[in-house]
């Protein structure tokens, strides 16, 4: 099979799952991963026969994609905020909304009066480590701690930290039953916020292949993490400290209410799709 023939095969076999432009993008992505040819060389050598082993791997990828498995998991990595991160079945694939959360956080930290030197940041629910690692890249002098309940997720996060040569204090712990012992300038989190009753609305490709622990609230109360963060912020967020949260779009006002009265400022911010998505607070 030639490179061009595989691309046609990819497009035909996955027409129910992807648009033509998505197929073109993904087939080129996987050819580069397996064969090592970038887009230019794929065009230049489009009639070159694939090696037998490469062809087998690419055909298997098509089969895997048909199951609904996210292409990022098959690829083993994804791009986020201009950085490449390893991902697997133990971590959520980072979403564009979390890039928006980080854009807001980075800008507001720069605009604040907080001292960049020795800035202490706590990330709650690290997953693949994208939040603490992006922040560490932008604020290299910061001391960043990041907690997660999943040991497997922390393994992936540590692998990403090593890959980017960035130092994060990763903590294995059940945050809902974890007592913070330090004070922080910044608390940031994208915790599990989908209510159990909302599971039916979530795509099978997400429910079946990404960790439910990172998606769904562990109890009927979808705001349980936000209640704990609000209580911890009262005690452990320093004066003039900042809080950044990604939230359930259906529970914007209810989530914001947990933080009003305890901060000099707390606001609900919409994402690019005009959904209530973030809470930003100042102590």
mmCIF file of C-alpha atoms in Angstrom:
data_model
loop_
_atom_site.group_PDB
_atom_site.id
_atom_site.type_symbol
_atom_site.label_atom_id
_atom_site.label_comp_id
_atom_site.label_asym_id
_atom_site.label_seq_id
_atom_site.Cartn_x
_atom_site.Cartn_y
_atom_site.Cartn_z
ATOM 1 C CA UNK A 1 0.000 0.000 0.000
ATOM 2 C CA UNK A 2 1.317 3.449 -0.885
ATOM 3 C CA UNK A 3 1.046 6.526 1.306
ATOM 4 C CA UNK A 4 -1.670 8.005 -0.919
ATOM 5 C CA UNK A 5 -3.574 4.700 -0.913
ATOM 6 C CA UNK A 6 -3.493 4.581 2.867
ATOM 7 C CA UNK A 7 -4.857 8.108 3.076
ATOM 8 C CA UNK A 8 -7.768 7.099 0.828
ATOM 9 C CA UNK A 9 -8.309 3.979 2.946
ATOM 10 C CA UNK A 10 -8.267 6.073 6.118
ATOM 11 C CA UNK A 11 -10.816 8.531 4.711
ATOM 12 C CA UNK A 12 -13.163 5.791 3.466
ATOM 13 C CA UNK A 13 -13.040 3.612 6.566
ATOM 14 C CA UNK A 14 -13.554 6.492 8.986
ATOM 15 C CA UNK A 15 -16.059 8.578 7.030
ATOM 16 C CA UNK A 16 -18.698 8.013 9.744
ATOM 17 C CA UNK A 17 -16.386 9.396 12.414
ATOM 18 C CA UNK A 18 -14.494 12.247 10.773
ATOM 19 C CA UNK A 19 -14.986 14.924 8.143
ATOM 20 C CA UNK A 20 -12.706 14.948 5.106
ATOM 21 C CA UNK A 21 -10.530 17.668 6.605
ATOM 22 C CA UNK A 22 -10.275 15.812 9.923
ATOM 23 C CA UNK A 23 -9.322 12.607 8.091
ATOM 24 C CA UNK A 24 -6.646 14.415 6.110
ATOM 25 C CA UNK A 25 -5.213 15.913 9.289
ATOM 26 C CA UNK A 26 -5.271 12.660 11.266
ATOM 27 C CA UNK A 27 -3.933 10.401 8.527
ATOM 28 C CA UNK A 28 -1.012 12.789 8.014
ATOM 29 C CA UNK A 29 -0.441 12.881 11.778
ATOM 30 C CA UNK A 30 -0.255 9.108 12.096
ATOM 31 C CA UNK A 31 1.900 8.682 8.987
ATOM 32 C CA UNK A 32 4.370 11.146 10.464
ATOM 33 C CA UNK A 33 4.307 9.235 13.763
ATOM 34 C CA UNK A 34 4.822 5.789 12.203
ATOM 35 C CA UNK A 35 6.760 6.494 9.000
ATOM 36 C CA UNK A 36 8.563 9.674 10.045
ATOM 37 C CA UNK A 37 7.529 11.726 6.993
ATOM 38 C CA UNK A 38 6.238 15.249 7.566
ATOM 39 C CA UNK A 39 3.502 16.704 5.347
ATOM 40 C CA UNK A 40 5.976 17.850 2.692
ATOM 41 C CA UNK A 41 7.605 14.421 2.363
ATOM 42 C CA UNK A 42 4.211 12.717 2.421
ATOM 43 C CA UNK A 43 3.267 14.705 -0.680
ATOM 44 C CA UNK A 44 6.638 14.228 -2.340
ATOM 45 C CA UNK A 45 6.682 10.466 -1.782
ATOM 46 C CA UNK A 46 2.947 9.860 -1.944
ATOM 47 C CA UNK A 47 3.369 6.852 -4.266
ATOM 48 C CA UNK A 48 6.047 5.242 -2.148
ATOM 49 C CA UNK A 49 5.147 1.807 -0.815
ATOM 50 C CA UNK A 50 4.827 1.569 2.942
ATOM 51 C CA UNK A 51 7.019 -0.892 4.801
ATOM 52 C CA UNK A 52 5.044 -3.976 5.843
ATOM 53 C CA UNK A 53 5.399 -3.251 9.569
ATOM 54 C CA UNK A 54 4.416 0.395 9.084
ATOM 55 C CA UNK A 55 1.379 -0.605 7.046
ATOM 56 C CA UNK A 56 0.273 -3.072 9.733
ATOM 57 C CA UNK A 57 0.565 -0.404 12.421
ATOM 58 C CA UNK A 58 -1.379 2.132 10.382
ATOM 59 C CA UNK A 59 -4.156 -0.361 9.583
ATOM 60 C CA UNK A 60 -4.382 -1.203 13.297
ATOM 61 C CA UNK A 61 -4.709 2.499 14.096
ATOM 62 C CA UNK A 62 -7.720 2.701 11.770
ATOM 63 C CA UNK A 63 -9.281 -0.237 13.633
ATOM 64 C CA UNK A 64 -8.602 1.403 16.992
ATOM 65 C CA UNK A 65 -10.157 4.677 15.851
ATOM 66 C CA UNK A 66 -13.311 2.814 14.806
ATOM 67 C CA UNK A 67 -13.835 1.783 18.428
ATOM 68 C CA UNK A 68 -14.145 5.451 19.373
ATOM 69 C CA UNK A 69 -10.821 5.567 21.155
ATOM 70 C CA UNK A 70 -9.489 9.155 21.104
ATOM 71 C CA UNK A 71 -6.764 9.665 18.566
ATOM 72 C CA UNK A 72 -4.600 11.371 21.201
ATOM 73 C CA UNK A 73 -4.511 8.162 23.251
ATOM 74 C CA UNK A 74 -3.528 6.130 20.208
ATOM 75 C CA UNK A 75 -0.892 8.680 19.335
ATOM 76 C CA UNK A 76 0.219 8.723 22.977
ATOM 77 C CA UNK A 77 0.533 12.493 23.070
ATOM 78 C CA UNK A 78 -1.271 15.747 22.430
ATOM 79 C CA UNK A 79 -0.410 19.395 21.944
ATOM 80 C CA UNK A 80 -1.615 21.819 24.581
ATOM 81 C CA UNK A 81 -0.703 25.463 25.045
ATOM 82 C CA UNK A 82 2.148 25.104 22.565
ATOM 83 C CA UNK A 83 3.648 22.147 24.439
ATOM 84 C CA UNK A 84 3.503 18.409 23.759
ATOM 85 C CA UNK A 85 2.198 16.209 26.582
ATOM 86 C CA UNK A 86 2.029 12.445 26.968
ATOM 87 C CA UNK A 87 -1.505 11.157 27.499
ATOM 88 C CA UNK A 88 -2.962 7.717 28.148
ATOM 89 C CA UNK A 89 -6.106 6.036 29.457
ATOM 90 C CA UNK A 90 -5.350 7.183 33.014
ATOM 91 C CA UNK A 91 -5.677 10.922 32.348
ATOM 92 C CA UNK A 92 -8.161 13.248 30.720
ATOM 93 C CA UNK A 93 -7.214 14.573 27.330
ATOM 94 C CA UNK A 94 -6.798 18.315 27.970
ATOM 95 C CA UNK A 95 -9.510 20.481 26.432
ATOM 96 C CA UNK A 96 -9.400 23.949 24.846
ATOM 97 C CA UNK A 97 -11.363 25.338 27.799
ATOM 98 C CA UNK A 98 -8.446 24.530 30.079
ATOM 99 C CA UNK A 99 -6.171 26.469 27.736
ATOM 100 C CA UNK A 100 -8.551 29.385 28.250
ATOM 101 C CA UNK A 101 -8.322 28.919 32.023
ATOM 102 C CA UNK A 102 -4.538 29.136 31.808
ATOM 103 C CA UNK A 103 -4.647 32.191 29.539
ATOM 104 C CA UNK A 104 -6.803 33.957 32.131
ATOM 105 C CA UNK A 105 -4.587 32.829 35.006
ATOM 106 C CA UNK A 106 -1.298 33.813 33.386
ATOM 107 C CA UNK A 107 -2.580 37.250 32.416
ATOM 108 C CA UNK A 108 -4.081 37.990 35.840
ATOM 109 C CA UNK A 109 -0.951 36.807 37.654
ATOM 110 C CA UNK A 110 1.131 39.153 35.504
ATOM 111 C CA UNK A 111 -1.315 41.992 36.207
ATOM 112 C CA UNK A 112 -1.383 41.339 39.959
ATOM 113 C CA UNK A 113 0.900 42.681 42.654
ATOM 114 C CA UNK A 114 1.967 39.183 43.652
ATOM 115 C CA UNK A 115 5.749 38.688 43.805
ATOM 116 C CA UNK A 116 6.844 36.385 40.982
ATOM 117 C CA UNK A 117 9.886 35.312 42.991
ATOM 118 C CA UNK A 118 8.837 32.478 45.296
ATOM 119 C CA UNK A 119 5.217 32.476 44.140
ATOM 120 C CA UNK A 120 3.451 29.511 45.766
ATOM 121 C CA UNK A 121 0.842 27.775 43.630
ATOM 122 C CA UNK A 122 -1.442 24.817 44.396
ATOM 123 C CA UNK A 123 -3.039 22.849 41.550
ATOM 124 C CA UNK A 124 -5.846 20.497 42.568
ATOM 125 C CA UNK A 125 -6.478 17.449 40.342
ATOM 126 C CA UNK A 126 -3.391 17.440 38.153
ATOM 127 C CA UNK A 127 -4.228 14.676 35.662
ATOM 128 C CA UNK A 128 -1.552 14.744 32.966
ATOM 129 C CA UNK A 129 0.049 17.762 34.617
ATOM 130 C CA UNK A 130 -0.781 20.338 31.956
ATOM 131 C CA UNK A 131 -1.869 23.081 34.371
ATOM 132 C CA UNK A 132 1.145 23.065 36.712
ATOM 133 C CA UNK A 133 3.617 22.527 33.874
ATOM 134 C CA UNK A 134 2.308 25.391 31.742
ATOM 135 C CA UNK A 135 2.379 27.640 34.811
ATOM 136 C CA UNK A 136 5.912 26.522 35.696
ATOM 137 C CA UNK A 137 7.062 27.299 32.164
ATOM 138 C CA UNK A 138 5.650 30.831 32.419
ATOM 139 C CA UNK A 139 6.668 31.374 36.061
ATOM 140 C CA UNK A 140 9.903 29.383 36.475
ATOM 141 C CA UNK A 141 10.605 30.859 39.922
ATOM 142 C CA UNK A 142 7.258 29.675 41.299
ATOM 143 C CA UNK A 143 6.960 26.815 43.769
ATOM 144 C CA UNK A 144 4.154 24.647 42.428
ATOM 145 C CA UNK A 145 2.483 21.738 44.214
ATOM 146 C CA UNK A 146 -0.049 19.522 42.477
ATOM 147 C CA UNK A 147 -2.309 16.892 44.038
ATOM 148 C CA UNK A 148 -4.143 13.954 42.472
ATOM 149 C CA UNK A 149 -5.884 10.852 43.804
ATOM 150 C CA UNK A 150 -4.756 8.625 40.924
ATOM 151 C CA UNK A 151 -1.255 7.184 41.192
ATOM 152 C CA UNK A 152 -1.373 6.284 37.494
ATOM 153 C CA UNK A 153 -2.237 9.864 36.563
ATOM 154 C CA UNK A 154 0.661 11.108 38.668
ATOM 155 C CA UNK A 155 3.007 8.741 36.826
ATOM 156 C CA UNK A 156 1.958 10.367 33.557
ATOM 157 C CA UNK A 157 2.266 13.855 35.049
ATOM 158 C CA UNK A 158 5.768 13.079 36.337
ATOM 159 C CA UNK A 159 6.728 11.741 32.914
ATOM 160 C CA UNK A 160 5.574 15.022 31.366
ATOM 161 C CA UNK A 161 7.503 17.011 33.965
ATOM 162 C CA UNK A 162 10.678 15.057 33.188
ATOM 163 C CA UNK A 163 10.125 15.510 29.460
ATOM 164 C CA UNK A 164 9.882 19.278 29.833
ATOM 165 C CA UNK A 165 12.561 19.397 32.538
ATOM 166 C CA UNK A 166 10.272 21.253 34.914
ATOM 167 C CA UNK A 167 10.094 20.687 38.670
ATOM 168 C CA UNK A 168 6.702 20.196 40.301
ATOM 169 C CA UNK A 169 5.941 18.914 43.796
ATOM 170 C CA UNK A 170 3.474 16.144 42.983
ATOM 171 C CA UNK A 171 1.345 14.908 45.887
ATOM 172 C CA UNK A 172 -0.607 11.655 45.944
ATOM 173 C CA UNK A 173 -3.725 12.164 48.005
ATOM 174 C CA UNK A 174 -7.513 12.187 48.167
ATOM 175 C CA UNK A 175 -8.137 15.921 48.088
ATOM 176 C CA UNK A 176 -11.631 15.655 49.571
ATOM 177 C CA UNK A 177 -10.044 14.136 52.692
ATOM 178 C CA UNK A 178 -6.766 16.040 52.554
ATOM 179 C CA UNK A 179 -5.769 18.794 54.964
ATOM 180 C CA UNK A 180 -3.621 21.526 53.476
ATOM 181 C CA UNK A 181 -0.675 22.384 55.678
ATOM 182 C CA UNK A 182 0.660 25.419 53.809
ATOM 183 C CA UNK A 183 -0.518 28.787 52.525
ATOM 184 C CA UNK A 184 -0.579 29.643 48.837
ATOM 185 C CA UNK A 185 -0.580 32.736 46.637
ATOM 186 C CA UNK A 186 -2.622 30.954 43.980
ATOM 187 C CA UNK A 187 -5.038 28.032 43.955
ATOM 188 C CA UNK A 188 -6.054 26.669 40.557
ATOM 189 C CA UNK A 189 -8.187 23.666 39.696
ATOM 190 C CA UNK A 190 -10.131 21.868 37.004
ATOM 191 C CA UNK A 191 -11.735 19.228 39.255
ATOM 192 C CA UNK A 192 -14.300 16.552 38.345
ATOM 193 C CA UNK A 193 -17.481 18.573 37.897
ATOM 194 C CA UNK A 194 -19.936 16.531 35.840
ATOM 195 C CA UNK A 195 -22.933 15.423 37.888
ATOM 196 C CA UNK A 196 -23.761 11.715 38.024
ATOM 197 C CA UNK A 197 -27.153 12.454 36.481
ATOM 198 C CA UNK A 198 -25.414 14.050 33.482
ATOM 199 C CA UNK A 199 -23.556 10.866 32.507
ATOM 200 C CA UNK A 200 -26.133 10.011 29.854
ATOM 201 C CA UNK A 201 -25.267 13.268 28.040
ATOM 202 C CA UNK A 202 -21.556 12.463 27.764
ATOM 203 C CA UNK A 203 -20.273 10.898 24.541
ATOM 204 C CA UNK A 204 -19.390 7.212 24.697
ATOM 205 C CA UNK A 205 -15.926 7.971 23.330
ATOM 206 C CA UNK A 206 -15.311 10.009 26.478
ATOM 207 C CA UNK A 207 -17.000 7.723 29.039
ATOM 208 C CA UNK A 208 -15.466 4.524 27.712
ATOM 209 C CA UNK A 209 -11.901 5.677 27.195
ATOM 210 C CA UNK A 210 -11.179 8.480 29.664
ATOM 211 C CA UNK A 211 -11.064 8.034 33.462
ATOM 212 C CA UNK A 212 -14.483 8.544 35.034
ATOM 213 C CA UNK A 213 -12.750 9.550 38.262
ATOM 214 C CA UNK A 214 -11.501 12.684 36.509
ATOM 215 C CA UNK A 215 -14.839 13.457 34.850
ATOM 216 C CA UNK A 216 -17.622 12.825 37.333
ATOM 217 C CA UNK A 217 -18.264 14.019 40.852
ATOM 218 C CA UNK A 218 -17.811 11.034 43.214
ATOM 219 C CA UNK A 219 -21.118 11.798 44.945
ATOM 220 C CA UNK A 220 -24.527 13.175 44.007
ATOM 221 C CA UNK A 221 -23.341 16.692 44.851
ATOM 222 C CA UNK A 222 -21.610 17.940 41.691
ATOM 223 C CA UNK A 223 -20.154 20.883 43.648
ATOM 224 C CA UNK A 224 -18.403 18.862 46.336
ATOM 225 C CA UNK A 225 -14.906 19.766 45.128
ATOM 226 C CA UNK A 226 -15.807 23.444 44.886
ATOM 227 C CA UNK A 227 -17.158 23.465 48.450
ATOM 228 C CA UNK A 228 -13.889 21.983 49.726
ATOM 229 C CA UNK A 229 -11.813 24.428 47.648
ATOM 230 C CA UNK A 230 -13.873 27.330 49.014
ATOM 231 C CA UNK A 231 -13.234 26.217 52.606
ATOM 232 C CA UNK A 232 -9.531 25.661 51.960
ATOM 233 C CA UNK A 233 -9.206 29.031 50.239
ATOM 234 C CA UNK A 234 -10.556 30.769 53.358
ATOM 235 C CA UNK A 235 -7.778 29.247 55.436
ATOM 236 C CA UNK A 236 -4.881 28.672 53.043
ATOM 237 C CA UNK A 237 -5.070 31.357 50.360
ATOM 238 C CA UNK A 238 -2.951 34.350 51.319
ATOM 239 C CA UNK A 239 -4.325 37.899 51.342
ATOM 240 C CA UNK A 240 -4.405 39.234 47.768
ATOM 241 C CA UNK A 241 -4.105 35.615 46.623
ATOM 242 C CA UNK A 242 -5.839 34.505 43.430
ATOM 243 C CA UNK A 243 -8.208 31.630 42.698
ATOM 244 C CA UNK A 244 -8.830 30.140 39.243
ATOM 245 C CA UNK A 245 -11.436 27.435 38.618
ATOM 246 C CA UNK A 246 -12.879 25.654 35.619
ATOM 247 C CA UNK A 247 -16.516 24.799 36.322
ATOM 248 C CA UNK A 248 -19.639 23.025 35.097
ATOM 249 C CA UNK A 249 -21.340 25.384 32.634
ATOM 250 C CA UNK A 250 -24.760 24.407 34.018
ATOM 251 C CA UNK A 251 -23.862 25.417 37.571
ATOM 252 C CA UNK A 252 -22.262 28.824 37.123
ATOM 253 C CA UNK A 253 -24.313 30.947 39.566
ATOM 254 C CA UNK A 254 -24.480 28.136 42.138
ATOM 255 C CA UNK A 255 -20.703 27.704 42.033
ATOM 256 C CA UNK A 256 -20.029 31.434 42.187
ATOM 257 C CA UNK A 257 -22.241 31.715 45.267
ATOM 258 C CA UNK A 258 -19.797 29.510 47.183
ATOM 259 C CA UNK A 259 -17.124 32.180 46.778
ATOM 260 C CA UNK A 260 -19.031 35.437 47.164
ATOM 261 C CA UNK A 261 -18.550 37.051 50.563
ATOM 262 C CA UNK A 262 -15.230 35.336 51.185
ATOM 263 C CA UNK A 263 -13.256 37.180 48.514
ATOM 264 C CA UNK A 264 -12.789 40.857 47.824
ATOM 265 C CA UNK A 265 -13.730 39.938 44.264
ATOM 266 C CA UNK A 266 -15.206 36.800 42.675
ATOM 267 C CA UNK A 267 -16.469 36.718 39.103
ATOM 268 C CA UNK A 268 -18.007 34.259 36.692
ATOM 269 C CA UNK A 269 -16.369 34.284 33.246
ATOM 270 C CA UNK A 270 -17.685 32.765 30.023
ATOM 271 C CA UNK A 271 -15.585 30.671 27.654
ATOM 272 C CA UNK A 272 -15.255 31.323 23.919
ATOM 273 C CA UNK A 273 -18.489 29.403 23.336
ATOM 274 C CA UNK A 274 -20.333 31.800 25.682
ATOM 275 C CA UNK A 275 -20.815 29.168 28.385
ATOM 276 C CA UNK A 276 -20.287 29.920 32.082
ATOM 277 C CA UNK A 277 -16.924 28.201 32.489
ATOM 278 C CA UNK A 278 -14.539 29.907 34.918
ATOM 279 C CA UNK A 279 -14.494 31.498 38.332
ATOM 280 C CA UNK A 280 -11.759 33.969 39.194
ATOM 281 C CA UNK A 281 -11.418 35.222 42.748
ATOM 282 C CA UNK A 282 -9.145 37.525 44.701
ATOM 283 C CA UNK A 283 -8.802 37.153 48.468
#
